[in-house]
């Protein structure tokens, strides 16, 4: 039998989906599972997007241009303008989700063996896409004690060598919920400029910012316009994960040309998704405000509830819809699996993402889990209650 590739062997399993078979088995036993593990918003997609789909009148569902529909890219210019990001339609390349934007950014900017510096914990698929591109992720630890703030810039400097080609940030951050301050963003800018690195900035959660501090996009940073590659997606902001629409934004012509070659090879981003995403730009402010308030309430409910459980600690996330919580347990992977296979409280249990999968440093995040607050408040409250019971019953609890 022929062997699979070394690359495929190296590809990590998603830490989020890894426990799915155990969750399925729990559900098959009739146990209700509260899914705190996945970043799939539960709110309704805006009517504008759904209407566009209902009234689709096209004789042919054809390929769209490889760069994406021009009408959509034009409308996106106004959307970004509302965040003080000044673009032309040509700066925007529509991709199949933010996921493809990350992959194409890596494939276009990095040679095999090139290194990307990423603060960890980090969105796990960055590691997977780096492997796909033959690039190497070098992580800088951030800690729960410091609320996952950006580490001293000297720590970045210490990692930079002749293979370093890029810095990657996620802002607001998945999995930590951290939002970089203006000062931190300026430090990042200076570092990128000094070493002439690419700055990949994943800003798919910009609608989910709860702090008073302003949102500083990588595109707001002056002097590194040629270095910035912005990763974006409509998955989260319009609850449209399934339409698979994202964007890669660059003002660097060479990068643009390179990315377009990958885009041409895959022919077209999803046509129907673009139609929905384009219509969704007209989502009324009232929907966005309601969504925002809902997430603020959920965040408060979750974080207060977590910090009330003896031995549990969670910093207050400033953005996105996740938090990293430290639990009084021996091993989060074991605990999360145990919750699904060995435990239920009155027929209910919880599914969380063990944090180790978001770190590359061995042993890091061993007693941490990532919890997504994409359930309604009553369910979150019940899930917190069940978590408390699970911690009480878990044999590996540290007292
Ligand atoms: C930080 C981050 N970037 C990118 C993505 C990719 O999203 P999509 O491919 O659905 O646009 C996600 C999805 O969870 C994410 O959390």
PDB file of C-alpha atoms in Angstrom, residues 26 49 83 171 200 233 236 295:
ATOM      1  CA  UNK A  26     -22.631  10.800  24.434  1.00  0.00           C
ATOM      2  CA  UNK A  49     -28.494  37.781   3.175  1.00  0.00           C
ATOM      3  CA  UNK A  83     -13.675  51.181  10.114  1.00  0.00           C
ATOM      4  CA  UNK A 171      -6.925  40.735  16.726  1.00  0.00           C
ATOM      5  CA  UNK A 200      -0.448  38.749   8.615  1.00  0.00           C
ATOM      6  CA  UNK A 233     -14.254  36.615   6.818  1.00  0.00           C
ATOM      7  CA  UNK A 236     -18.683  35.398  12.318  1.00  0.00           C
ATOM      8  CA  UNK A 295     -22.583  38.778  23.175  1.00  0.00           C
TER       9      UNK A 295
END
